[in-house]
Short mmCIF file of C-alpha atoms and ligand atoms in Angstrom, two decimals:
data_model
loop_
_atom_site.label_atom_id
_atom_site.label_comp_id
_atom_site.label_asym_id
_atom_site.label_seq_id
_atom_site.Cartn_x
_atom_site.Cartn_y
_atom_site.Cartn_z
CA MET A 1 18.26 -19.88 10.72
CA ASP A 2 15.68 -21.73 8.49
CA ILE A 3 16.43 -25.31 8.23
CA ALA A 4 14.84 -28.23 6.33
CA ILE A 5 15.78 -31.71 7.60
CA ILE A 6 15.11 -34.44 5.14
CA GLY A 7 14.67 -37.89 6.68
CA ALA A 8 12.80 -38.13 9.98
CA GLY A 9 14.76 -41.13 11.42
CA TYR A 10 16.65 -41.19 14.71
CA VAL A 11 19.36 -38.77 13.47
CA GLY A 12 17.01 -36.44 11.65
CA THR A 13 14.47 -36.17 14.34
CA THR A 14 17.02 -35.62 17.13
CA THR A 15 18.95 -33.07 15.06
CA GLY A 16 15.74 -31.24 14.25
CA ILE A 17 14.56 -31.12 17.77
CA ALA A 18 17.99 -29.90 18.98
CA PHE A 19 18.13 -27.12 16.39
CA ALA A 20 14.53 -26.09 17.05
CA HIS A 21 15.30 -26.00 20.78
CA GLN A 22 18.20 -23.72 20.08
CA GLY A 23 15.77 -21.26 18.40
CA HIS A 24 16.19 -22.16 14.79
CA ARG A 25 13.06 -22.62 12.67
CA VAL A 26 13.08 -26.27 11.48
CA VAL A 27 10.84 -28.32 9.13
CA LEU A 28 11.35 -32.05 9.33
CA ILE A 29 10.44 -33.78 6.03
CA ASP A 30 9.85 -37.52 5.36
CA THR A 31 7.90 -39.34 2.79
CA ASP A 32 6.54 -41.74 5.37
CA GLU A 33 3.16 -40.26 6.08
CA LYS A 34 2.51 -42.33 9.13
CA LYS A 35 5.73 -41.11 10.73
CA ILE A 36 5.00 -37.51 10.03
CA ASN A 37 1.52 -37.82 11.38
CA THR A 38 2.90 -39.43 14.58
CA LEU A 39 5.31 -36.51 15.00
CA LYS A 40 2.66 -33.91 14.27
CA GLN A 41 0.69 -35.33 17.16
CA SER A 42 3.83 -34.66 19.41
CA THR A 43 4.74 -38.31 19.57
CA LEU A 44 8.24 -39.76 18.93
CA PRO A 45 8.25 -42.87 16.53
CA PHE A 46 10.98 -44.29 18.78
CA TYR A 47 11.97 -44.29 22.47
CA GLU A 48 14.58 -41.74 23.65
CA GLU A 49 14.21 -40.48 27.20
CA GLY A 50 13.31 -36.83 27.63
CA MET A 51 12.97 -36.22 23.83
CA GLU A 52 9.18 -36.31 23.61
CA GLU A 53 8.82 -33.48 26.10
CA LEU A 54 11.29 -31.33 23.98
CA LEU A 55 9.40 -32.23 20.90
CA LYS A 56 6.12 -30.91 22.46
CA GLN A 57 7.88 -27.72 23.55
CA CYS A 58 9.34 -26.98 20.17
CA ILE A 59 6.05 -27.63 18.47
CA ALA A 60 4.24 -25.34 20.83
CA LYS A 61 6.77 -22.57 20.35
CA GLY A 62 6.28 -22.86 16.56
CA ASN A 63 9.83 -23.75 15.93
CA LEU A 64 9.20 -27.16 14.58
CA SER A 65 6.93 -28.21 11.80
CA PHE A 66 6.53 -31.39 9.66
CA SER A 67 5.84 -32.12 5.99
CA THR A 68 5.84 -34.99 3.62
CA SER A 69 6.89 -32.70 0.67
CA LEU A 70 10.33 -31.42 0.18
CA LYS A 71 9.20 -29.66 -2.99
CA ASN A 72 6.59 -27.57 -0.96
CA LYS A 73 9.13 -26.68 1.87
CA ILE A 74 12.36 -26.22 -0.06
CA ASP A 75 11.97 -22.50 -0.58
CA GLN A 76 11.64 -21.57 3.19
CA ALA A 77 14.98 -23.11 4.23
CA GLN A 78 18.55 -21.79 3.58
CA LEU A 79 20.07 -24.96 4.98
CA LEU A 80 18.95 -28.34 3.66
CA PHE A 81 20.15 -31.38 5.87
CA ILE A 82 20.10 -34.78 4.42
CA THR A 83 19.50 -37.33 7.18
CA VAL A 84 18.08 -40.35 5.34
CA GLY A 85 19.21 -43.83 5.92
CA THR A 86 22.20 -45.61 4.33
CA PRO A 87 21.49 -49.33 5.23
CA SER A 88 24.04 -51.98 4.33
CA LEU A 89 23.50 -53.87 0.97
CA PRO A 90 24.29 -57.68 1.11
CA ASP A 91 27.88 -57.01 0.32
CA GLY A 92 28.30 -54.46 3.04
CA VAL A 93 28.31 -51.59 0.69
CA ALA A 94 26.14 -48.60 1.92
CA ASP A 95 22.88 -48.24 0.03
CA LEU A 96 22.94 -44.61 -1.21
CA SER A 97 19.64 -44.85 -3.09
CA ALA A 98 17.78 -42.66 -0.59
CA VAL A 99 20.58 -40.03 -0.35
CA GLU A 100 20.72 -39.87 -4.18
CA HIS A 101 16.90 -39.56 -4.42
CA VAL A 102 16.91 -36.61 -2.14
CA ALA A 103 19.90 -35.02 -4.14
CA ARG A 104 17.73 -35.39 -7.29
CA GLN A 105 14.80 -33.81 -5.57
CA ILE A 106 16.97 -30.82 -4.38
CA GLY A 107 18.41 -30.29 -7.86
CA ARG A 108 14.81 -30.38 -9.33
CA HIS A 109 13.30 -27.92 -6.88
CA ILE A 110 15.80 -25.26 -5.61
CA LYS A 111 15.18 -21.83 -6.84
CA GLU A 112 18.05 -20.00 -5.08
CA TYR A 113 21.25 -20.49 -3.23
CA LYS A 114 21.24 -23.24 -0.61
CA VAL A 115 23.74 -24.99 1.73
CA ILE A 116 23.27 -28.71 1.38
CA VAL A 117 24.55 -30.59 4.43
CA VAL A 118 24.97 -34.37 4.44
CA LYS A 119 24.43 -35.84 7.96
CA SER A 120 23.67 -39.38 6.75
CA THR A 121 26.71 -41.59 7.11
CA VAL A 122 28.01 -42.02 3.65
CA PRO A 123 31.23 -43.44 2.08
CA VAL A 124 34.12 -41.36 0.96
CA GLY A 125 33.35 -39.69 -2.27
CA THR A 126 29.65 -39.35 -1.86
CA GLY A 127 29.88 -35.58 -1.67
CA ASP A 128 31.15 -35.54 -5.32
CA LYS A 129 28.35 -37.88 -6.39
CA ILE A 130 25.71 -35.61 -4.73
CA LYS A 131 27.19 -32.51 -6.43
CA GLY A 132 27.07 -34.33 -9.73
CA ILE A 133 23.41 -35.26 -9.24
CA ILE A 134 22.37 -31.81 -8.41
CA GLN A 135 24.30 -30.22 -11.21
CA THR A 136 22.78 -32.66 -13.78
CA GLU A 137 19.19 -31.71 -12.53
CA LEU A 138 20.08 -28.10 -12.73
CA GLN A 139 21.46 -28.38 -16.23
CA THR A 140 18.35 -30.24 -17.25
CA ARG A 141 16.41 -27.23 -15.97
CA ASN A 142 18.85 -24.89 -17.76
CA LEU A 143 19.71 -23.08 -14.59
CA ASP A 144 22.87 -22.13 -12.83
CA ILE A 145 21.82 -21.86 -9.19
CA PRO A 146 24.80 -21.78 -6.77
CA PHE A 147 24.93 -24.13 -3.76
CA ASP A 148 27.52 -25.19 -1.19
CA GLN A 149 28.05 -28.57 0.05
CA VAL A 150 28.90 -29.65 3.56
CA SER A 151 29.59 -32.97 5.28
CA ASN A 152 28.59 -32.71 8.87
CA PRO A 153 28.69 -36.28 10.33
CA GLU A 154 26.67 -37.15 13.36
CA PHE A 155 28.17 -38.80 16.50
CA LEU A 156 25.20 -39.09 18.79
CA ARG A 157 24.57 -42.21 20.77
CA GLU A 158 21.12 -43.76 21.19
CA GLY A 159 19.86 -43.32 24.66
CA LYS A 160 22.00 -40.20 25.14
CA ALA A 161 21.03 -38.52 21.89
CA LEU A 162 19.75 -35.25 23.26
CA TYR A 163 22.70 -34.86 25.55
CA ASP A 164 25.11 -35.59 22.68
CA ALA A 165 23.23 -33.17 20.32
CA MET A 166 23.34 -30.36 22.89
CA ASN A 167 26.90 -31.12 24.23
CA PRO A 168 29.00 -32.35 21.30
CA ASP A 169 32.52 -33.37 21.87
CA ARG A 170 33.43 -31.91 18.43
CA ILE A 171 31.60 -30.73 15.34
CA VAL A 172 33.16 -31.91 12.15
CA ILE A 173 32.51 -29.67 9.12
CA GLY A 174 33.77 -30.89 5.85
CA CYS A 175 33.40 -27.96 3.45
CA ASN A 176 35.41 -26.59 0.45
CA THR A 177 33.90 -23.09 0.23
CA GLU A 178 34.28 -20.05 2.47
CA LYS A 179 30.55 -19.16 2.19
CA GLY A 180 29.46 -22.63 3.22
CA LYS A 181 31.83 -22.48 6.19
CA LEU A 182 30.45 -19.09 7.35
CA MET A 183 26.89 -20.54 7.21
CA MET A 184 27.82 -23.46 9.29
CA GLN A 185 29.79 -21.24 11.72
CA LYS A 186 26.55 -19.24 12.14
CA LEU A 187 24.43 -22.34 12.74
CA TYR A 188 26.85 -23.64 15.38
CA LYS A 189 27.77 -20.26 16.86
CA GLU A 190 27.21 -21.53 20.45
CA ASP A 191 29.72 -24.27 19.89
CA LYS A 192 32.04 -22.59 17.50
CA ASP A 193 35.24 -23.51 19.52
CA LYS A 194 34.45 -27.19 18.91
CA ILE A 195 34.25 -26.93 15.14
CA LEU A 196 36.88 -28.81 13.13
CA PHE A 197 36.87 -27.71 9.47
CA THR A 198 38.09 -30.32 6.98
CA SER A 199 37.51 -31.24 3.42
CA ILE A 200 34.35 -33.01 2.58
CA LYS A 201 36.13 -36.36 2.02
CA ASP A 202 38.04 -36.08 5.33
CA ALA A 203 34.79 -35.49 7.13
CA GLU A 204 33.22 -38.51 5.49
CA MET A 205 36.16 -40.71 6.66
CA ILE A 206 36.19 -39.19 10.13
CA LYS A 207 32.78 -40.71 10.78
CA TYR A 208 33.67 -44.15 9.66
CA ALA A 209 36.97 -44.12 11.31
CA SER A 210 35.56 -43.06 14.60
CA ASN A 211 32.82 -45.80 14.74
CA SER A 212 35.43 -48.34 13.52
CA PHE A 213 37.94 -47.37 16.17
CA LEU A 214 35.23 -47.64 19.01
CA ALA A 215 34.29 -51.01 17.65
CA THR A 216 38.00 -51.95 17.58
CA LYS A 217 38.25 -51.14 21.27
CA ILE A 218 35.22 -53.33 22.06
CA SER A 219 36.43 -56.33 20.02
CA PHE A 220 39.92 -56.01 21.52
CA ILE A 221 38.60 -56.37 25.02
CA ASN A 222 36.11 -59.06 24.08
CA GLU A 223 38.85 -61.19 22.63
CA LEU A 224 41.19 -60.54 25.43
CA ALA A 225 38.31 -61.54 27.78
CA ARG A 226 38.40 -65.07 26.06
CA LEU A 227 42.11 -65.27 27.02
CA CYS A 228 41.63 -63.95 30.56
CA GLU A 229 38.98 -66.59 31.11
CA LYS A 230 41.50 -69.32 30.27
CA THR A 231 44.24 -67.80 32.42
CA GLY A 232 42.19 -66.99 35.48
CA VAL A 233 42.49 -63.23 35.00
CA ASN A 234 39.68 -60.73 35.60
CA ILE A 235 39.06 -58.64 32.41
CA MET A 236 37.17 -55.96 34.49
CA GLN A 237 40.39 -55.30 36.49
CA VAL A 238 42.43 -55.42 33.33
CA ALA A 239 40.18 -52.86 31.71
CA LYS A 240 40.24 -50.65 34.72
CA GLY A 241 44.09 -50.79 34.88
CA MET A 242 44.40 -49.99 31.17
CA GLY A 243 41.79 -47.28 31.18
CA LEU A 244 43.66 -45.26 33.89
CA ASP A 245 46.34 -44.65 31.22
CA GLN A 246 45.14 -41.41 29.68
CA ARG A 247 46.37 -42.37 26.33
CA ILE A 248 43.99 -45.32 26.42
CA GLY A 249 41.02 -44.11 28.41
CA PRO A 250 38.40 -46.13 30.26
CA GLN A 251 35.51 -45.88 27.75
CA PHE A 252 34.46 -48.75 25.33
CA LEU A 253 36.45 -51.32 27.18
CA GLN A 254 33.38 -52.99 28.79
CA ALA A 255 33.71 -56.63 27.78
CA GLY A 256 30.44 -58.24 26.83
CA ILE A 257 28.48 -60.18 24.22
CA GLY A 258 29.43 -57.76 21.35
CA TYR A 259 28.37 -54.54 19.84
CA GLY A 260 25.15 -54.12 17.94
CA GLY A 261 22.98 -51.21 17.00
CA SER A 262 22.34 -49.23 13.72
CA CYS A 263 25.91 -47.95 13.43
CA PHE A 264 28.89 -50.04 14.25
CA PRO A 265 27.97 -53.17 12.41
CA LYS A 266 26.97 -51.23 9.38
CA ASP A 267 29.75 -48.71 9.31
CA THR A 268 32.48 -51.30 9.90
CA GLN A 269 31.13 -53.23 6.96
CA ALA A 270 30.95 -50.12 4.79
CA LEU A 271 34.44 -49.22 5.47
CA LEU A 272 35.56 -52.73 4.69
CA ALA A 273 33.72 -52.48 1.46
CA LEU A 274 35.47 -49.33 0.62
CA ALA A 275 38.84 -51.05 1.47
CA LYS A 276 38.00 -53.90 -0.86
CA GLU A 277 36.98 -51.61 -3.69
CA LYS A 278 40.22 -49.67 -3.36
CA GLU A 279 42.18 -52.95 -3.04
CA GLN A 280 43.66 -51.58 0.35
CA PRO A 281 42.71 -54.19 2.87
CA LEU A 282 42.13 -53.22 6.53
CA HIS A 283 43.29 -56.29 8.37
CA ILE A 284 42.60 -54.90 11.87
CA LEU A 285 39.02 -54.05 11.05
CA GLN A 286 38.44 -57.49 9.42
CA ALA A 287 39.47 -59.03 12.71
CA VAL A 288 37.26 -56.56 14.72
CA THR A 289 34.14 -57.68 12.82
CA LYS A 290 35.10 -61.40 13.05
CA VAL A 291 35.54 -61.19 16.88
CA ASN A 292 32.09 -59.51 17.06
CA GLN A 293 30.50 -62.02 14.82
CA THR A 294 31.66 -64.87 17.07
CA GLN A 295 31.34 -63.39 20.51
CA VAL A 296 27.75 -64.56 21.07
CA GLN A 297 28.65 -68.08 19.84
CA TRP A 298 31.50 -68.11 22.37
CA PHE A 299 29.24 -66.95 25.10
CA MET A 300 26.58 -69.54 24.33
CA GLU A 301 29.16 -72.35 24.31
CA LYS A 302 29.94 -71.36 27.88
CA VAL A 303 26.20 -71.56 28.71
CA LYS A 304 25.92 -74.92 27.04
CA LYS A 305 29.01 -76.30 28.71
CA ALA A 306 27.63 -75.29 32.14
CA LEU A 307 24.02 -76.46 31.59
CA GLY A 308 24.71 -79.66 29.45
CA ASN A 309 22.08 -80.46 26.83
CA LEU A 310 19.97 -77.22 26.24
CA ALA A 311 16.95 -79.07 24.78
CA GLU A 312 13.83 -78.42 26.84
CA LYS A 313 15.81 -76.23 29.26
CA ARG A 314 13.86 -73.06 30.35
CA ILE A 315 16.07 -70.23 29.61
CA THR A 316 15.24 -66.59 30.39
CA LEU A 317 16.67 -63.63 28.64
CA LEU A 318 16.76 -60.39 30.66
CA GLY A 319 17.07 -57.55 28.11
CA LEU A 320 16.72 -57.58 24.34
CA THR A 321 17.69 -54.22 22.97
CA PHE A 322 21.23 -53.70 21.65
CA LYS A 323 21.99 -51.52 24.74
CA PRO A 324 19.85 -49.88 27.56
CA GLN A 325 17.83 -46.73 27.32
CA THR A 326 16.52 -47.54 23.75
CA ASP A 327 13.92 -49.62 22.09
CA ASP A 328 16.28 -50.37 19.22
CA ILE A 329 16.97 -54.02 18.49
CA ARG A 330 18.73 -53.68 15.34
CA GLU A 331 21.84 -56.04 15.22
CA SER A 332 21.20 -56.75 18.88
CA SER A 333 23.20 -59.72 20.35
CA SER A 334 19.82 -60.93 21.77
CA LEU A 335 18.73 -62.05 18.26
CA LYS A 336 21.80 -64.26 17.77
CA ILE A 337 21.20 -65.69 21.28
CA ILE A 338 17.52 -66.55 20.51
CA ASP A 339 18.68 -68.05 17.27
CA TYR A 340 21.16 -70.22 19.03
CA LEU A 341 18.70 -71.29 21.77
CA LEU A 342 15.96 -72.13 19.19
CA LYS A 343 18.51 -74.34 17.29
CA HIS A 344 19.24 -76.16 20.51
CA ASN A 345 15.51 -76.61 21.25
CA ALA A 346 15.66 -74.57 24.56
CA ILE A 347 12.36 -73.08 25.83
CA ILE A 348 12.76 -69.29 25.81
CA LYS A 349 11.18 -66.57 27.98
CA ALA A 350 12.12 -62.94 27.59
CA TYR A 351 11.70 -59.61 29.13
CA ASP A 352 12.78 -56.16 28.10
CA PRO A 353 11.44 -52.79 29.36
CA LYS A 354 11.21 -51.29 25.85
CA GLY A 355 12.21 -53.73 23.06
CA MET A 356 9.75 -56.65 23.29
CA GLU A 357 7.23 -55.37 20.70
CA HIS A 358 10.00 -55.32 18.08
CA VAL A 359 11.40 -58.69 18.88
CA LYS A 360 7.85 -60.16 18.95
CA LYS A 361 7.56 -59.37 15.34
CA ILE A 362 10.62 -61.46 14.49
CA TYR A 363 10.09 -64.37 17.06
CA PRO A 364 6.28 -64.54 17.74
CA SER A 365 6.57 -68.06 19.20
CA ILE A 366 8.82 -67.41 22.23
CA THR A 367 7.13 -66.36 25.57
CA TYR A 368 7.29 -62.68 26.59
CA ALA A 369 6.96 -61.73 30.19
CA SER A 370 5.44 -58.48 31.28
CA THR A 371 7.72 -58.14 34.40
CA PRO A 372 11.18 -59.45 35.13
CA ILE A 373 9.70 -61.48 38.02
CA GLU A 374 7.23 -63.23 35.61
CA ALA A 375 10.27 -63.80 33.32
CA VAL A 376 12.46 -65.65 35.85
CA MET A 377 9.77 -67.90 37.39
CA GLU A 378 10.98 -71.57 37.27
CA ALA A 379 13.75 -70.86 34.80
CA ASP A 380 16.70 -73.20 34.57
CA ALA A 381 19.02 -70.28 33.77
CA LEU A 382 19.14 -66.55 33.30
CA LEU A 383 20.92 -64.72 30.62
CA LEU A 384 21.58 -61.03 31.28
CA VAL A 385 21.63 -59.66 27.70
CA THR A 386 21.20 -55.93 28.15
CA GLU A 387 22.24 -53.95 31.19
CA TRP A 388 19.06 -52.11 31.94
CA LYS A 389 19.23 -50.49 35.47
CA GLU A 390 15.91 -52.07 36.47
CA ILE A 391 17.37 -55.47 35.70
CA ILE A 392 20.78 -54.95 37.52
CA GLU A 393 18.82 -53.63 40.55
CA LEU A 394 16.56 -56.59 40.90
CA ASP A 395 16.33 -58.24 44.25
CA TRP A 396 18.71 -61.11 43.45
CA ASN A 397 18.12 -62.86 46.79
CA ARG A 398 14.33 -63.03 45.80
CA ILE A 399 15.14 -64.02 42.22
CA LYS A 400 17.09 -66.98 43.50
CA LEU A 401 14.00 -68.37 45.19
CA LEU A 402 11.99 -68.24 42.10
CA LEU A 403 14.38 -69.93 39.72
CA SER A 404 14.35 -73.68 39.30
CA GLN A 405 18.20 -73.65 39.23
CA PRO A 406 20.37 -70.66 40.28
CA TYR A 407 22.34 -70.16 37.10
CA VAL A 408 23.06 -66.67 35.95
CA PHE A 409 25.07 -65.90 32.82
CA ASP A 410 25.90 -62.24 32.70
CA GLY A 411 26.65 -61.12 29.11
CA ARG A 412 27.44 -57.62 30.23
CA ASN A 413 29.38 -58.02 33.44
CA ALA A 414 26.84 -55.89 34.90
CA LEU A 415 26.46 -57.75 38.24
CA ASP A 416 28.78 -58.13 41.18
CA PRO A 417 30.36 -61.71 40.76
CA SER A 418 31.32 -62.22 44.38
CA ALA A 419 27.93 -60.94 45.65
CA MET A 420 26.15 -63.43 43.28
CA VAL A 421 28.39 -66.20 44.44
CA GLN A 422 27.78 -65.42 48.08
CA MET A 423 24.01 -65.48 47.40
CA GLY A 424 24.48 -69.12 46.17
CA TYR A 425 24.37 -68.57 42.44
CA PHE A 426 26.43 -70.29 39.76
CA TYR A 427 27.55 -67.13 38.12
CA GLU A 428 29.51 -66.64 34.94
CA GLY A 429 30.35 -63.43 33.26
CA ILE A 430 32.57 -62.42 30.47
CA GLY A 431 36.29 -63.03 31.12
CA ASN A 432 35.97 -63.70 34.79
CA ALA A 433 37.18 -67.20 35.68
CA PRO A 434 34.13 -69.38 36.67
CA SER A 435 33.25 -68.82 40.20
CA ASN A 436 32.35 -72.20 41.39
C1 UDX B 1 27.38 -45.37 18.23
C2 UDX B 1 28.49 -44.21 18.53
O1 UDX B 1 28.86 -44.32 19.87
C3 UDX B 1 28.00 -42.92 18.03
O2 UDX B 1 28.98 -41.92 18.25
C4 UDX B 1 27.53 -43.00 16.59
O3 UDX B 1 27.10 -41.80 16.12
C5 UDX B 1 26.61 -44.12 16.37
O4 UDX B 1 27.05 -45.33 16.85
P1 UDX B 1 25.27 -46.27 19.44
O5 UDX B 1 25.02 -47.15 18.31
O6 UDX B 1 24.03 -45.36 19.97
O7 UDX B 1 26.34 -45.13 19.10
O8 UDX B 1 25.78 -46.98 20.70
P2 UDX B 1 27.08 -47.09 21.63
O9 UDX B 1 26.77 -46.62 22.99
O10 UDX B 1 28.28 -46.61 20.96
O11 UDX B 1 27.16 -48.68 21.77
C6 UDX B 1 27.34 -49.51 20.63
C7 UDX B 1 27.35 -51.02 21.05
O12 UDX B 1 28.63 -51.23 21.60
C8 UDX B 1 26.32 -51.46 22.04
O13 UDX B 1 25.82 -52.73 21.58
C9 UDX B 1 27.03 -51.54 23.31
O14 UDX B 1 26.37 -52.49 24.21
C10 UDX B 1 28.35 -51.97 22.92
N1 UDX B 1 29.42 -51.69 23.77
C11 UDX B 1 29.79 -50.26 23.99
C12 UDX B 1 30.25 -52.65 24.42
O15 UDX B 1 29.92 -53.88 24.25
N2 UDX B 1 31.28 -52.27 25.17
C13 UDX B 1 31.54 -50.87 25.57
O16 UDX B 1 32.53 -50.81 26.25
C14 UDX B 1 30.81 -49.93 24.87
#
């Protein structure tokens, strides 16, 4: 099928590459000329393992092209995917200005029937808004061009985006017309057994509800970890024991220093903003975000208690991204940790395999090491912030010799506590009682 994807961010680019790889003809559109030029040169504007190779292949096959003009490309696509960003406004409400702008452009330039698919994460009721915008533009042009609307939320995870795009658990399609449904069935014919058809509003809510529920699991286990620590209970064992119950499941029960990234913090805020607007409070979700906002503070208080005064202490951060396998630092717990340490006048050194350039722009004055070994030299304490494989698999016996004090605070419960203690470390994780 011929597809235009409007918005070459993380979701748009991944979706475009996945469709092109499946044999569809895709044009990826973005007003950001720099981004489009980067993509034209077969380079990804972000890091995602394996994706650049596929990008090159799709371009070479002639299935994937790029443009800065929706107007010039709109005629060649039957399906128009909206994948622009919906960042949080200061009050938590999703900023729909980019989505609305695209809807206006569509209304101004379509000449024949189109299926307009919203993949951007948008609040319930946005479908109706988009429809209104397009109809107003068509009325201004004195035209009555038919179009169908679809809400097709995206569930891909950074770092596993290609796998998720090629192997979805489910494909949610919110659509109120038979013709629109048939078009989407044709598009996803290889995964048609995974399709769940719903109304547009239901689909919009499914996306927010899914991310909010996953965030709930994380905050539940993180808050419980605080209690486990006070009662001498090991949260990892608790999570394992809980996760073996099929009704609970083992995923998203990894206690740590909180969730970050471009989705969970933003989507939970947006759902809370909707709840406020409708005067129907979501008490559980309020608590979920509160636990997440305080998890770093709780962790850093532990660090401070163990080390005493943090002023002039040399603290090394291993990992800066919001999770491994990405260069994304949006809403990363590392940023809150840096703020805390700077406030307490600690001397910070940091290492991350992919995220340092982005953090440097926010905190140019802290020291960045080019290897983990360089980062740990003479440190008074190590904070494991992101569970990159290369960090977990360091030679911890050797690291101990390089440190000025053998203190390790594991913000992701990624290391083996008893092995660390055996090596002579003072080790503290999340929700394991202090080991010495
Ligand atoms: C998430 C959703 O998983 C995805 O379906 C949606 O489309 C976008 O948002 P992503 O933001 O890429 O994906 O990351 P995810 O793997 O879900 O992790 C989010 C955050 O939660 C990370 O900071 C991670 O470290 C944290 N996390 C995750 C935990 O602290 N514990 C867990 O058990 C799982």
